[in-house]
Coordinates of C-alpha atoms and ligand atoms in Angstrom, one line a residue:
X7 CA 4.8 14.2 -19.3
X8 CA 3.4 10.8 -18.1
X9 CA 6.1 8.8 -20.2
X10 CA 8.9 10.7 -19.1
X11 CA 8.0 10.1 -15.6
X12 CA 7.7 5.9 -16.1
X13 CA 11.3 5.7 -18.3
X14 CA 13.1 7.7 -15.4
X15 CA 11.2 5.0 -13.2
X16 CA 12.0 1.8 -14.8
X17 CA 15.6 2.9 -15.5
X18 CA 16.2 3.9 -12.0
X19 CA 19.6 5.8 -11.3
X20 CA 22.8 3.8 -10.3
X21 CA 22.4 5.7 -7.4
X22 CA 18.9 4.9 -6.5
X23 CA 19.6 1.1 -7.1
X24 CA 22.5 1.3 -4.9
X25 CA 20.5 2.6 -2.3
X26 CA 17.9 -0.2 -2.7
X27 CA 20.4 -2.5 -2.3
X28 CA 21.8 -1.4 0.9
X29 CA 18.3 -1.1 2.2
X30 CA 18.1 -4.9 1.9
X31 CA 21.2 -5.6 3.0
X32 CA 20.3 -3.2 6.3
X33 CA 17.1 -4.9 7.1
X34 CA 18.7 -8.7 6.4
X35 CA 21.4 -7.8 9.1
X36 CA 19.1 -7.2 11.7
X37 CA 18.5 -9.2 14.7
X38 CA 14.9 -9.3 13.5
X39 CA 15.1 -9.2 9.9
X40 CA 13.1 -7.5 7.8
X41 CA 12.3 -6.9 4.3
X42 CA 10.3 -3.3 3.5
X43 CA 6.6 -4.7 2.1
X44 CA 7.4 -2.3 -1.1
X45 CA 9.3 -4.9 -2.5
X46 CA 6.4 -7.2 -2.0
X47 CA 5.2 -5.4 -5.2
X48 CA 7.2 -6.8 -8.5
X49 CA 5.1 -7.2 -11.6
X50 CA 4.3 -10.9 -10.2
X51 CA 3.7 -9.5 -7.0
X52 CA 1.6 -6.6 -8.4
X53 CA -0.8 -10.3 -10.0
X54 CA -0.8 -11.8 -7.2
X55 CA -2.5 -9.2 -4.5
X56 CA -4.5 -8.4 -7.3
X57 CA -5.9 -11.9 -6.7
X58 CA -5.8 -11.3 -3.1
X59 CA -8.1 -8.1 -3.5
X60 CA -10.8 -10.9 -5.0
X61 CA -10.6 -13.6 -2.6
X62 CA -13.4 -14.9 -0.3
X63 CA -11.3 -14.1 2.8
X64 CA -9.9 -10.8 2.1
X65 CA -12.8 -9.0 2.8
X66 CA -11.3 -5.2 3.1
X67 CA -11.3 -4.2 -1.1
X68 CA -14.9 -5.5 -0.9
X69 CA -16.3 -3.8 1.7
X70 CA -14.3 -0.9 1.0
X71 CA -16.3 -0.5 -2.5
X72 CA -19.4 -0.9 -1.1
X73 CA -19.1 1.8 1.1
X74 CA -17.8 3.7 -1.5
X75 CA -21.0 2.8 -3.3
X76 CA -23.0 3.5 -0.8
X77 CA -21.9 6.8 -0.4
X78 CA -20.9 8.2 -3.6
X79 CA -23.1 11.0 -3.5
X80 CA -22.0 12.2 -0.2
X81 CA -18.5 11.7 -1.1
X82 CA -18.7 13.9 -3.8
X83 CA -19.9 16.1 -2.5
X84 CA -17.4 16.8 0.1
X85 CA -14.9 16.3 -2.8
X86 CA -16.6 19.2 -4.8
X87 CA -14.8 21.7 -6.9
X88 CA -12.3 19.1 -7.0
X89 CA -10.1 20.0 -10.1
X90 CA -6.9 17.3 -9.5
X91 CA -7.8 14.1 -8.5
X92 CA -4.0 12.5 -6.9
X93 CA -4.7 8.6 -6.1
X94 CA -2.0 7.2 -4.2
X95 CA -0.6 3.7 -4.3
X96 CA -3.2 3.8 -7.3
X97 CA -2.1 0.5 -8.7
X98 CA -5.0 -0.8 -11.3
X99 CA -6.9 2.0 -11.1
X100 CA -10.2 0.5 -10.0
X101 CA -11.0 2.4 -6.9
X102 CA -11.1 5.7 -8.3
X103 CA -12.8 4.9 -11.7
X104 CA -16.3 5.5 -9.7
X105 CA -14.9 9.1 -8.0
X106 CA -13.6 10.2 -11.6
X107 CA -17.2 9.7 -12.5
X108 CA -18.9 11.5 -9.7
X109 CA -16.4 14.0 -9.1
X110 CA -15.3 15.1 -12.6
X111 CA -12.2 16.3 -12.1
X112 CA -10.1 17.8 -15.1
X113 CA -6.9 15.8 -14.1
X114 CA -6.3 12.6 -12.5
X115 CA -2.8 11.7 -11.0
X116 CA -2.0 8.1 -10.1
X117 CA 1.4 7.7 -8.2
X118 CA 2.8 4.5 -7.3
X119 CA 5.8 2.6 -6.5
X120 CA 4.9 -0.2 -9.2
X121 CA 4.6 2.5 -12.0
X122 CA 4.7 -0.1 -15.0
X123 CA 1.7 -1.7 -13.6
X124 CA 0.6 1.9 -12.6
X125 CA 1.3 3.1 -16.3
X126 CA -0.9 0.5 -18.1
X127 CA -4.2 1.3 -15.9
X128 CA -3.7 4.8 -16.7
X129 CA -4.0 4.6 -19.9
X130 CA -7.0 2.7 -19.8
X131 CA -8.6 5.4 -17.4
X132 CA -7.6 7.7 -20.0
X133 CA -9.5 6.1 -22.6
X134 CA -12.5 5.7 -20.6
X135 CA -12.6 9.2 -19.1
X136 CA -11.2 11.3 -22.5
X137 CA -12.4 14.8 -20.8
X138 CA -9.9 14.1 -18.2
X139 CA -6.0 13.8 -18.6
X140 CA -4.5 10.9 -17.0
X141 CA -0.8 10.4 -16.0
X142 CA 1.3 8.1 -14.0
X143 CA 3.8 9.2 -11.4
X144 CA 6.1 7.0 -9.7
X145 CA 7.2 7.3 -6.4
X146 CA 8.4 5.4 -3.2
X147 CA 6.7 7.0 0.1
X148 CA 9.0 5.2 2.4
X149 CA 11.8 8.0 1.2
X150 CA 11.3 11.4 0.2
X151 CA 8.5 11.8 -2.4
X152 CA 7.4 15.2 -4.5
X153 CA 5.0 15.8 -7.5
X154 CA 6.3 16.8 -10.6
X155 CA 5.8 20.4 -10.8
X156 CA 3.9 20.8 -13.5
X157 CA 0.5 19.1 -11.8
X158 CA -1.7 22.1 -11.7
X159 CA -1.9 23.9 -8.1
X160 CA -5.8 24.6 -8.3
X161 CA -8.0 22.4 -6.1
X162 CA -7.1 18.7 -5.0
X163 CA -8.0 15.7 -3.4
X164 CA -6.1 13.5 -2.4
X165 CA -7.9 9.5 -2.7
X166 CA -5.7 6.8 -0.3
X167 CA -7.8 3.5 -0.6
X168 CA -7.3 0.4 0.2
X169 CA -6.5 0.5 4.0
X170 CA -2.7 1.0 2.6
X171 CA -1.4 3.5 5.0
X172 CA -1.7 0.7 7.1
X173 CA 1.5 -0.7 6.2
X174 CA 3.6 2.0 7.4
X175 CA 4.5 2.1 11.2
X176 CA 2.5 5.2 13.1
X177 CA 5.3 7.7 13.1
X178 CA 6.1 6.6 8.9
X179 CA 2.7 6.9 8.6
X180 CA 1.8 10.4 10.5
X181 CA 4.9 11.7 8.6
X182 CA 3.0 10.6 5.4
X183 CA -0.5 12.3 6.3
X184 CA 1.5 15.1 7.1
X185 CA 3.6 15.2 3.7
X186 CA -0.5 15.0 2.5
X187 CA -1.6 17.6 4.0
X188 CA 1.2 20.2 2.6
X189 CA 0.2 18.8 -0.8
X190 CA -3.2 20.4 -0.4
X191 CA -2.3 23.8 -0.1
X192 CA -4.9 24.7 2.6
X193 CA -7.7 23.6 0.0
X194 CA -9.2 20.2 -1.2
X195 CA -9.5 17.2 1.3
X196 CA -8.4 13.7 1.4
X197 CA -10.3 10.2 1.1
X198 CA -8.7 7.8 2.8
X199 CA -9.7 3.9 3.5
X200 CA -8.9 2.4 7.0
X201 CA -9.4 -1.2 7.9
X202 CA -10.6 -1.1 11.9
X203 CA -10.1 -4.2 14.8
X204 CA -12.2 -7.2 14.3
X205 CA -12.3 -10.5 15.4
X206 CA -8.9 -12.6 15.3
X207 CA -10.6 -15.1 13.3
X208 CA -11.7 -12.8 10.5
X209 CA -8.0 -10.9 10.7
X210 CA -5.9 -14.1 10.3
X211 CA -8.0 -15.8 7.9
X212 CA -8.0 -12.7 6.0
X213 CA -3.7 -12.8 5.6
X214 CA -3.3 -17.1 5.7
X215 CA -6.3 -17.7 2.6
X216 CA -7.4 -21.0 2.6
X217 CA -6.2 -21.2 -1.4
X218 CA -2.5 -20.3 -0.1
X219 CA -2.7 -17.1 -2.6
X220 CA -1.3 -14.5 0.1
X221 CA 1.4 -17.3 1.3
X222 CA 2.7 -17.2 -2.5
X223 CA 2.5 -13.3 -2.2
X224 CA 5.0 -13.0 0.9
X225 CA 7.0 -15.8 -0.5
X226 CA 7.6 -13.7 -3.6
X227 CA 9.0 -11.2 -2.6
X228 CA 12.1 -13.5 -1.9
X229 CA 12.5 -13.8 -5.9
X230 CA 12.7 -10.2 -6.1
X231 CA 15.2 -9.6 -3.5
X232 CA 17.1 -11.8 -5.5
X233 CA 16.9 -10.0 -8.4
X234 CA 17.6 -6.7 -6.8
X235 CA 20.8 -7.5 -4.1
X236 CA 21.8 -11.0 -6.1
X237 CA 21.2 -12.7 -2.8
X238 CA 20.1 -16.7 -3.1
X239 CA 16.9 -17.6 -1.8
X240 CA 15.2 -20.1 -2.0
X241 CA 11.8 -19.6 -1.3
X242 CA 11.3 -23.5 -0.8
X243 CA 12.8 -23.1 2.7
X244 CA 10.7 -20.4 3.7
X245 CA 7.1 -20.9 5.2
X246 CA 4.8 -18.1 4.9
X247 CA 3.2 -17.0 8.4
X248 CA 0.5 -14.2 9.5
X249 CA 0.1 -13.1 13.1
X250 CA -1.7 -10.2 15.0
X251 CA -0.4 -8.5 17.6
X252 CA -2.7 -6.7 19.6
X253 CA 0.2 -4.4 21.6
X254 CA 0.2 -2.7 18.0
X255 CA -3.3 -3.7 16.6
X256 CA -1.4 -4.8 13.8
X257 CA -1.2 -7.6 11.5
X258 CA 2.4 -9.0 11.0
X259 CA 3.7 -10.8 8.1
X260 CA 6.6 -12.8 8.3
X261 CA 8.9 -15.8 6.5
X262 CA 10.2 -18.5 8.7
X263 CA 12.9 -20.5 7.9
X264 CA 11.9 -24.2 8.0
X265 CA 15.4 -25.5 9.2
X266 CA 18.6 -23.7 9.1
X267 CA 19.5 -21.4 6.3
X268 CA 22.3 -19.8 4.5
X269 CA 21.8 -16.8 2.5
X270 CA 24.4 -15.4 0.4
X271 CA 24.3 -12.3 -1.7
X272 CA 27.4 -10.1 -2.9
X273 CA 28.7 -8.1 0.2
X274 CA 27.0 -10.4 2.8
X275 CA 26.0 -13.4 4.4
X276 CA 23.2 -14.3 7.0
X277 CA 22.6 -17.8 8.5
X278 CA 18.8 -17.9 9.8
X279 CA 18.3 -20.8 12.0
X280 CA 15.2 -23.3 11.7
X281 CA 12.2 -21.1 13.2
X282 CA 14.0 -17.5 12.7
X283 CA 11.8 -15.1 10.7
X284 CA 12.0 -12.3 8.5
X285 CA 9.8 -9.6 9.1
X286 CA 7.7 -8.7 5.8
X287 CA 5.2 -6.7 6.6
X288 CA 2.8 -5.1 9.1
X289 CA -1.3 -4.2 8.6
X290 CA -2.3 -1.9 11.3
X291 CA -5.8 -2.0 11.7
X292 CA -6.9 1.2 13.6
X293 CA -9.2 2.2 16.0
X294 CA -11.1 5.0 14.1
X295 CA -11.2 8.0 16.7
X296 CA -7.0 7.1 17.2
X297 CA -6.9 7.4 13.2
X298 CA -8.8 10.6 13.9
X299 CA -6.5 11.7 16.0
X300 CA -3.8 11.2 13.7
X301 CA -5.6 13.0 11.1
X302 CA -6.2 16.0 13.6
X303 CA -1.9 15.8 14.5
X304 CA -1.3 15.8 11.0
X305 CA -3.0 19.2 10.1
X306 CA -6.7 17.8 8.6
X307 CA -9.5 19.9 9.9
X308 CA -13.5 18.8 9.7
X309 CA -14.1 14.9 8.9
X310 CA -16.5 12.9 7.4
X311 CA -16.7 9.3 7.9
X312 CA -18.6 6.3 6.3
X313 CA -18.5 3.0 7.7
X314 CA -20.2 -0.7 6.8
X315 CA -23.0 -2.1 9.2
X316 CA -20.1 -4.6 10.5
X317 CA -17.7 -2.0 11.1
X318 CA -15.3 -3.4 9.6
X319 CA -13.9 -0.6 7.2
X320 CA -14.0 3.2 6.8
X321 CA -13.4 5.8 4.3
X322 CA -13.0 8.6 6.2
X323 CA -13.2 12.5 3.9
X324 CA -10.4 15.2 6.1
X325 CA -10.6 18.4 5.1
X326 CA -7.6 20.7 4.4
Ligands
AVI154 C1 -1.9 -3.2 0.3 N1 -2.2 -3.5 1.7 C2 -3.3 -2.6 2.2 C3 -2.5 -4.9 1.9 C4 -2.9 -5.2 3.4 O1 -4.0 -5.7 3.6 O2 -2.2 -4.8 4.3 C5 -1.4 -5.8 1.5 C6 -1.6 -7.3 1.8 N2 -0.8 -8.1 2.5 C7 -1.3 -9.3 2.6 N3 -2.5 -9.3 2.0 C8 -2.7 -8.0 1.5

């Protein structure tokens, strides 16, 4: 059951922390380093984009649920006969309460990589929606990631808010619609939230907030490195940085060292020199008939999409 699934989490293998490790170590050693965005997401981490999701700037959890609003009907209906609903990179839970209501399903299957935080909003779903069982799943789609085998086979949807597959490069993240599609079983659909292109004013502001909340976000995940690979950071010599780059249509996150920097950890060292980065994350904001297109190489059939009057946002509804 759910518990069983956190405490094999939270008490990850020997193994599995080894391999975390040399992940670090892999990306640190780079020309261009880089640090995966999964670790942006410690419990502090978890607080903090949670106040990102609420700031004035950061308009794509906003107008996502107003579409969602918007459109609930609609959505549920092509979500019909829905009996597991599988939310991934479910996180507090907020997104989907509104789907759980409109779509009923008998089973509702968060899966995240931060599965303590995952854990505690799933049991508040739980006790909101008591004709539905709730469980948490943990799992880390940058590596090879299943269901437990006992969530039932009959009809589901999958629900991917958030704009999050955005953070995956397009082959990671075509390999992940794929590994979505084989979940179906030739049945049930996919929701799906997709940030679009807009104005470079409106991107950047929307990654370098004015409060400096998303600056303490990328500088964070510094401290948790540290815990993980025993490495010494200090996040005072690090200056957060967001950047598009339209070659990609992507938003890039980075760290840059403000003068020259040793870091030492256990079975390495790097020295960064003043104005060298580390590469923390990327936002791809897609055109929506190339995110189509993806959908269509990945397996989907017939879509469905709902969009704001800016254009800004869209949920998109595949079919299996
Ligand atoms: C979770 N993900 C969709 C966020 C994004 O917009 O790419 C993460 C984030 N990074 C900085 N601010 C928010």
């Amino acid at each position: 059951g759910g518990d069983d699934d956190v405490r094999a989490a939270t008490q990850r293998p020997q193994g599995a922390q080894a391999a975390l490790r040399h992940e670090l170590a892999q990306g640190l050693m780079q020309q261009q380093a880089q640090i995966s965005p999964k670790f942006l997401y410690d419990a502090r981490g978890c607080a903090l984009f949670e106040q990102i999701t609420q700031l004035r700037e950061y308009y794509p959890t906003r107008t996502e649920a107003a579409i969602m609003a918007q459109h609930e009907v609609e959505m549920a209906e092509a979500m019909s006969g829905c009996q597991v609903l599988i939310e991934l990179g479910a996180g507090n839970c907020e997104k989907v309460r509104r789907l759980c209501r409109s779509v009923a399903p008998l089973q509702f299957v968060g899966v995240d990589i931060a599965v303590e935080f995952l854990q505690q909003a799933v049991v508040r779903l739980g006790q909101d929606f008591p004709q539905m069982t709730a469980r948490a799943v943990a799992a880390d789609f940058t590596a090879d990631w299943h269901l437990p085998p006992d969530v039932p086979q009959g009809r589901r949807e999958l629900f991917y808010p958030g704009s999050s597959i955005g953070n995956f490069d397009t082959q990671q993240a075509l390999h992940m619609l794929k590994h979505m599609h084989s979940l179906l079983n030739g049945d049930g659909g996919l929701l799906i939230g997709i940030d679009l292109p807009k104005s470079l004013p409106v991107l950047i502001a929307a990654y370098d907030d004015e409060q400096g909340v998303t600056a303490e976000f990328n500088l964070n995940v510094l401290s948790h490195v540290n815990r993980l690979l025993g490495s010494d950071f200090k996040p005072q010599d690090w200056e957060h940085e967001a950047c598009f780059d339209p070659r990609h249509s992507r938003i890039e996150m980075h760290l840059r060292a403000r003068h020259g920097v040793m870091v030492c950890w256990p079975q390495g060292v790097r020295y960064f020199a003043q104005g060298e980065t580390i590469h923390t994350e990327n936002s791809y904001k897609y055109p929506l008939s190339d995110f189509l297109s993806m959908l269509r190489a990945a397996g989907f059939g017939a879509t469905r999409v709902w969009t704001d009057e800016q254009q800004w946002f869209a949920v998109i509804h595949a079919h299996a």
